[in-house]
mmCIF file of C-alpha atoms in Angstrom:
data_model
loop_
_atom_site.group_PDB
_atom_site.id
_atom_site.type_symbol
_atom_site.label_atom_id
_atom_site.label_comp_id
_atom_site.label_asym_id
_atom_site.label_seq_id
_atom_site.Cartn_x
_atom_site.Cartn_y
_atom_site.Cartn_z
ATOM 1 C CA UNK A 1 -2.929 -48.354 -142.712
ATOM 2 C CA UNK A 2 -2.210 -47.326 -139.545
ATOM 3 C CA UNK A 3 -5.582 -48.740 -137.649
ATOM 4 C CA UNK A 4 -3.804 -52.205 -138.872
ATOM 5 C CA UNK A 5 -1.707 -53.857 -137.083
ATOM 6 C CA UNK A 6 1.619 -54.128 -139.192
ATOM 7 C CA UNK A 7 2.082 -57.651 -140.598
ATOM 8 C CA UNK A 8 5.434 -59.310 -140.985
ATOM 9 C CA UNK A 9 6.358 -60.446 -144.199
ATOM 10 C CA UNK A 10 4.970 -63.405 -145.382
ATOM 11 C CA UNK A 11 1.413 -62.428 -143.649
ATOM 12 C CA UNK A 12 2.041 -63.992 -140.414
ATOM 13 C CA UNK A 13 1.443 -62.449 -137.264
ATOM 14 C CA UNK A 14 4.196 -61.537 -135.223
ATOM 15 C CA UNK A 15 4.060 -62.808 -131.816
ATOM 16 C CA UNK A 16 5.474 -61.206 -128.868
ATOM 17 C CA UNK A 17 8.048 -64.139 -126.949
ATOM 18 C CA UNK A 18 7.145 -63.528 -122.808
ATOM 19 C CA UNK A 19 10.479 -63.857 -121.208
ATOM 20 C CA UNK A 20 10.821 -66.950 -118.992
ATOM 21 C CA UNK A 21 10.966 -66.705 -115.420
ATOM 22 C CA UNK A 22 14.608 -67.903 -114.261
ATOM 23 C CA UNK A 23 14.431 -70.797 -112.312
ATOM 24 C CA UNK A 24 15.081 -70.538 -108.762
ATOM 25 C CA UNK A 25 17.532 -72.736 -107.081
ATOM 26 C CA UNK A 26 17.026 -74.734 -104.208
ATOM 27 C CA UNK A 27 19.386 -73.851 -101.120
ATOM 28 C CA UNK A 28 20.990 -76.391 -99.654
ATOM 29 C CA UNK A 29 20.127 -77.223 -96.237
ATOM 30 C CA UNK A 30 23.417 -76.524 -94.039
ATOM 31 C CA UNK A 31 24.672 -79.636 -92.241
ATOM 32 C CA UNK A 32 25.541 -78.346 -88.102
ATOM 33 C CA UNK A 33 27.628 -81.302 -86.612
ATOM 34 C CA UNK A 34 26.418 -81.382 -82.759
ATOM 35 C CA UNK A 35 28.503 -83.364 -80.053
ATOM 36 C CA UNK A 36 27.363 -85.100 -77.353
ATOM 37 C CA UNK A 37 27.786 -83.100 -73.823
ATOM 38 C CA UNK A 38 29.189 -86.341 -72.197
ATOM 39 C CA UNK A 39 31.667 -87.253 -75.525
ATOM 40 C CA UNK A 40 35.084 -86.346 -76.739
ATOM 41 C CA UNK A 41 35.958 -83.247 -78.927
ATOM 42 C CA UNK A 42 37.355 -84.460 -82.067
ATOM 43 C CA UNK A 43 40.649 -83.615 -83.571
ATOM 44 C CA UNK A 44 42.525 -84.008 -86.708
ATOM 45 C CA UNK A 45 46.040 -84.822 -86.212
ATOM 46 C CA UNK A 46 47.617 -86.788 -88.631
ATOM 47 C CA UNK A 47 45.321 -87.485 -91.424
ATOM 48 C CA UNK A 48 43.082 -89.526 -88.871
ATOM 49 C CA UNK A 49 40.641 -88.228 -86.119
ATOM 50 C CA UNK A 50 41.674 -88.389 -82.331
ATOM 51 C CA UNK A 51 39.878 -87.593 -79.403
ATOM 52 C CA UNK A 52 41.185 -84.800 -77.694
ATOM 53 C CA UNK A 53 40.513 -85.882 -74.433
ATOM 54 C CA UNK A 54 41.078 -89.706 -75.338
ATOM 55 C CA UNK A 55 42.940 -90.647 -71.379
ATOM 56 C CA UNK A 56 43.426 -94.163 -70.271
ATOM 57 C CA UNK A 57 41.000 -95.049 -68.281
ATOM 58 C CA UNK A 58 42.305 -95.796 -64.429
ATOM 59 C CA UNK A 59 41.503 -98.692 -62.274
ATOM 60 C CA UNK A 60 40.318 -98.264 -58.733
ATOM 61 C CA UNK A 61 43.663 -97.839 -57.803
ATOM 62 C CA UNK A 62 44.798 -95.190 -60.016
ATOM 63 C CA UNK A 63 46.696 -96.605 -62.516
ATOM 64 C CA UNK A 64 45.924 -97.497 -66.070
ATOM 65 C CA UNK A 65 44.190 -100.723 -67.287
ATOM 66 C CA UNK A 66 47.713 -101.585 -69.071
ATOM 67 C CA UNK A 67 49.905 -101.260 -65.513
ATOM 68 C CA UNK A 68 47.754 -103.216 -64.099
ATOM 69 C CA UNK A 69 47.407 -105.943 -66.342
ATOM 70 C CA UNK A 70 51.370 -106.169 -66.720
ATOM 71 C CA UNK A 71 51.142 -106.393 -62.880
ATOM 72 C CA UNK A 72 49.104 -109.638 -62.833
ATOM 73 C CA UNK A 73 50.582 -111.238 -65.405
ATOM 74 C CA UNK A 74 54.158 -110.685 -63.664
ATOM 75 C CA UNK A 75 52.901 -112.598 -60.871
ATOM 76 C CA UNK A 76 50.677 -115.070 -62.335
ATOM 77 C CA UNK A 77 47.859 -114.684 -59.989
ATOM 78 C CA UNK A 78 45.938 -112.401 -62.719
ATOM 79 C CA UNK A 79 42.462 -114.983 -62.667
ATOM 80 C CA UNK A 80 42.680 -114.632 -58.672
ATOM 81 C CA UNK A 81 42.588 -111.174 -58.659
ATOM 82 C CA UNK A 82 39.809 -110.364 -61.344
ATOM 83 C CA UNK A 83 37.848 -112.864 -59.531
ATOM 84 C CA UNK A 84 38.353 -110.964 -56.802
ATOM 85 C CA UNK A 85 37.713 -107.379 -58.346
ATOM 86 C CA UNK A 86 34.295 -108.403 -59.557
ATOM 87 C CA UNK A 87 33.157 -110.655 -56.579
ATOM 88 C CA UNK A 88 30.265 -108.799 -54.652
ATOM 89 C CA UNK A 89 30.103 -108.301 -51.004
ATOM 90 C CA UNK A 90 28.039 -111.196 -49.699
ATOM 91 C CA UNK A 91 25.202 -110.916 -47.777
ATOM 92 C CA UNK A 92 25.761 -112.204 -44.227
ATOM 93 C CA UNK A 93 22.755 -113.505 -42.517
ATOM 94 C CA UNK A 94 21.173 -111.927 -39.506
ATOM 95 C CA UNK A 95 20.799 -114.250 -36.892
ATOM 96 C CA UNK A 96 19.413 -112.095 -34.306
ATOM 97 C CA UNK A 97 16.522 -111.477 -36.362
ATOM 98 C CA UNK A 98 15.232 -114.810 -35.884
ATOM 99 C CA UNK A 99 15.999 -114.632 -32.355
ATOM 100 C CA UNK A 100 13.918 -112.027 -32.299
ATOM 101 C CA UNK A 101 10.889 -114.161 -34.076
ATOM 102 C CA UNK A 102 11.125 -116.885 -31.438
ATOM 103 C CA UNK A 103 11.275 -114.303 -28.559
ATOM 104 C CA UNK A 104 7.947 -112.675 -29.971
ATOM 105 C CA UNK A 105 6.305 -116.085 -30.235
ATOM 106 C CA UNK A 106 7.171 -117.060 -26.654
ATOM 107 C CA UNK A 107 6.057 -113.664 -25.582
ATOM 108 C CA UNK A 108 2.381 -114.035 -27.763
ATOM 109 C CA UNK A 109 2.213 -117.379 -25.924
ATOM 110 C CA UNK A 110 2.654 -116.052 -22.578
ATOM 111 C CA UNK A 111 0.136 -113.499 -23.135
ATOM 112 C CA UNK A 112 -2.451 -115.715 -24.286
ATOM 113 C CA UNK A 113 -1.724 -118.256 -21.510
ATOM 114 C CA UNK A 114 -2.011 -115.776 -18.942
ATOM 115 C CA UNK A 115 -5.456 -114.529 -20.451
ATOM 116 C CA UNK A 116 -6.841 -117.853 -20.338
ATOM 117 C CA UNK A 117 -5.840 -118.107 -16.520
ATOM 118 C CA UNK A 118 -7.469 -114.807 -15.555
ATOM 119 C CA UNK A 119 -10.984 -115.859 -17.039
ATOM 120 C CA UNK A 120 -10.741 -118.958 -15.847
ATOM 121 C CA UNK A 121 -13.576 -120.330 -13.380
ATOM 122 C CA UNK A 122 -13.781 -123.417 -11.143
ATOM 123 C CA UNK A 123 -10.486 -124.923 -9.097
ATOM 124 C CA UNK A 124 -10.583 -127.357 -11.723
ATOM 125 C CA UNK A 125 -9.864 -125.472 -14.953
ATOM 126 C CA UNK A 126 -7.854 -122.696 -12.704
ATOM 127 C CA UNK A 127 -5.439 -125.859 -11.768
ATOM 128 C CA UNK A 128 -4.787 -126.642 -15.148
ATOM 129 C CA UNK A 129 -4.356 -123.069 -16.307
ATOM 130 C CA UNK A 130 -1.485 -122.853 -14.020
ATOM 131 C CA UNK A 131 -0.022 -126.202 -14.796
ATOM 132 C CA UNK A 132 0.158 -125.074 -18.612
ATOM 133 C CA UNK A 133 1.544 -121.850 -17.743
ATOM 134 C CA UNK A 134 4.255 -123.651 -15.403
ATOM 135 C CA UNK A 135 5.047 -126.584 -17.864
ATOM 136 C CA UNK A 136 5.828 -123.741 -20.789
ATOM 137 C CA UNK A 137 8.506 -122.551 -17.826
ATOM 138 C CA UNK A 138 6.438 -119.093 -17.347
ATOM 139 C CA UNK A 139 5.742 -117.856 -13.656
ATOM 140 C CA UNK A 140 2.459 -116.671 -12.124
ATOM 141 C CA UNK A 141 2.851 -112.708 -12.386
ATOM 142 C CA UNK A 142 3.012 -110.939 -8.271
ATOM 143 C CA UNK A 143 0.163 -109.600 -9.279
ATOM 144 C CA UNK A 144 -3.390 -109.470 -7.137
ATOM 145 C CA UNK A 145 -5.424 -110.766 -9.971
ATOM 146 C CA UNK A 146 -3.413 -113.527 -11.212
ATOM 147 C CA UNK A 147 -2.233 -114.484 -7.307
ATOM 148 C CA UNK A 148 -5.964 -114.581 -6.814
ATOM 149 C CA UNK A 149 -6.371 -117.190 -9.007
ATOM 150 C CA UNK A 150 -3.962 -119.206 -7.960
ATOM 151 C CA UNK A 151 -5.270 -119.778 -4.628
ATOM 152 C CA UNK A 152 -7.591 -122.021 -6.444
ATOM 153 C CA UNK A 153 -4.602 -124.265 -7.435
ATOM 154 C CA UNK A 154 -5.716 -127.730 -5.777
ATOM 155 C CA UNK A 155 -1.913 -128.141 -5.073
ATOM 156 C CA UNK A 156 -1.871 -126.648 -1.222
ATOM 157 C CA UNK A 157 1.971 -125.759 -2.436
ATOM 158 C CA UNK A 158 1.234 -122.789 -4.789
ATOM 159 C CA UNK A 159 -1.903 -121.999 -2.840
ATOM 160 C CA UNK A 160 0.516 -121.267 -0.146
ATOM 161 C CA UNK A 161 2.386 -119.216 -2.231
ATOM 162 C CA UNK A 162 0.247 -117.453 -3.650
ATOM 163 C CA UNK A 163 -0.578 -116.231 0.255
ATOM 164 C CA UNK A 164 2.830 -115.174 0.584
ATOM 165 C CA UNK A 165 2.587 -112.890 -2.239
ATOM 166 C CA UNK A 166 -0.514 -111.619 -2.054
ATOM 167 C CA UNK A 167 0.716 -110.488 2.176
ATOM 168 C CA UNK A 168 3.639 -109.024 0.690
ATOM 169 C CA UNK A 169 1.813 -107.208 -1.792
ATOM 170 C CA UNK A 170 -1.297 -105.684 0.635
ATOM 171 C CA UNK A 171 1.882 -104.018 2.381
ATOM 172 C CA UNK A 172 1.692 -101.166 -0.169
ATOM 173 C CA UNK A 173 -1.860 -102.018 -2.459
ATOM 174 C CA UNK A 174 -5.235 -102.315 -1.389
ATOM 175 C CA UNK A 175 -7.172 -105.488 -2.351
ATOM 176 C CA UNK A 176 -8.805 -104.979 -5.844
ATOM 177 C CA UNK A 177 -11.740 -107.728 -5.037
ATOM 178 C CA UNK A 178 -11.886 -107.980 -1.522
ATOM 179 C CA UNK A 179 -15.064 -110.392 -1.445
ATOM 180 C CA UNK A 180 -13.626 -112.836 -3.739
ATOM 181 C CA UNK A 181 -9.976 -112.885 -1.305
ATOM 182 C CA UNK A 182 -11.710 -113.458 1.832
ATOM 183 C CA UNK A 183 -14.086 -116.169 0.340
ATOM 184 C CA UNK A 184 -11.059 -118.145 -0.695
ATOM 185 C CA UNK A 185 -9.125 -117.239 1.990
ATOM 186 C CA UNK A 186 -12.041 -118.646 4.757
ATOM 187 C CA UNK A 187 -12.238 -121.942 1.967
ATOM 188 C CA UNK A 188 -8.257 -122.652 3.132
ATOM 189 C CA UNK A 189 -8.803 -121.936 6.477
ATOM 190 C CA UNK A 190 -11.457 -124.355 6.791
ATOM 191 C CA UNK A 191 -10.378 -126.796 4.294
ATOM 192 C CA UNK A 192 -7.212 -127.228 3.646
ATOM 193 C CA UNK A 193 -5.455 -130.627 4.362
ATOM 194 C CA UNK A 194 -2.202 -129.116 5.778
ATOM 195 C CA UNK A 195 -2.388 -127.118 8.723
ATOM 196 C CA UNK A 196 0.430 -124.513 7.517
ATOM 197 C CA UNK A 197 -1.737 -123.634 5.057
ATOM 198 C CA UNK A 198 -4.989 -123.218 7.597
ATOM 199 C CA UNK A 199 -2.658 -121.277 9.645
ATOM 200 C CA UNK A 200 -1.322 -119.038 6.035
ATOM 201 C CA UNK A 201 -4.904 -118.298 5.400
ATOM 202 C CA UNK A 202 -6.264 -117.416 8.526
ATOM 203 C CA UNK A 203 -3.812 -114.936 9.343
ATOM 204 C CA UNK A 204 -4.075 -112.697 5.643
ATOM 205 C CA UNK A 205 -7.854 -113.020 6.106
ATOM 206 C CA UNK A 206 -7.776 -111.406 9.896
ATOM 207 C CA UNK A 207 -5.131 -108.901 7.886
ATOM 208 C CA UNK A 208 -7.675 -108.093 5.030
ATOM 209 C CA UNK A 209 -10.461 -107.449 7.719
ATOM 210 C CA UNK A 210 -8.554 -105.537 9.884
ATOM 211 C CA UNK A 211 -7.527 -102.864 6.974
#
């Protein structure tokens, strides 16, 4: 009948085979050989690989490592002179930097010294100010404040001195405490034991009144 399907012999069904899909094959992934910016192209030559641009290397003085090392053998000084191709420069010491440490101690010391002079009070502490200043080998600055201070001294040898600079000085300054200089100049002129420095004194103290 033809509403039937047809029926192979032997009453089985046929049944329709679905072709297989074909497997697919895998590509291989392709191998790229990359060199190095900094290294060698290769080259076959020989049945072995060389470097193209394989060079002896040169020592510092242009020739190759081989001339060189047949040079120091031929004279048999070859362990001096590598010792003396790899020896570093040595350091050599400064000397003048620690000169300059001492000179910027002496100079602190000065400085502090001469500070503790100028706010000093009393003949007393003003004498010993001086002293220290003296006995470290520094000199009284020729200037009005620290002169002024040494008129104190209770030596009558730097008060005289300090009367010699302080005249030489009022030549082109004006007296920056003109109270204080007359009251210790009218103290030497009155009291001093040597009559030089009586004289010393009364003579820059007529001169500071007078200007």
């Amino acid at each position: 009948m033809d509403g039937q399907q047809r029926r192979a012999p032997g009453g089985k069904k046929r049944r329709r085979t679905k072709s297989r899909p074909e497997p697919k094959i895998k590509a291989e992934p392709v191998l790229i050989v990359a060199r190095r910016p900094d290294s060698p192209r290769m080259t076959k030559s020989m049945g072995r690989s060389v470097a193209a641009s394989a060079q002896p290397k040169r020592g510092p003085s242009g020739a190759p490592p081989g001339a060189l090392e047949s040079e120091l053998t031929a004279d048999g000084s070859s362990a001096e002179l590598a010792e003396r191709a790899v020896e570093k420069p040595r350091r050599v010491a400064r000397i003048a930097a620690a000169q300059g440490v001492d000179l910027d101690d002496q100079a602190l010391l000065r400085e502090r010294l001469l500070n503790r002079l100028l706010h000093c009070e009393g003949r007393s502490a003003i004498s010993q100010a001086v002293d220290t200043l003296l006995r470290h080998e520094f000199t009284v600055p020729e200037e009005q404040d620290a002169q002024l201070q040494l008129l104190e001294h209770v030596n009558e040898a730097h008060a005289r001195q300090a009367i010699a600079v302080m005249s030489r000085l009022l030549t082109s300054e004006s007296p920056i405490k003109r109270p204080i200089l007359e009251q210790r100049l009218r103290r030497l002129e009155e009291e001093a034991d040597e009559a030089d420095t009586r004289q010393q004194a009364a003579a820059l103290r007529k001169r500071v009144r007078a200007a």
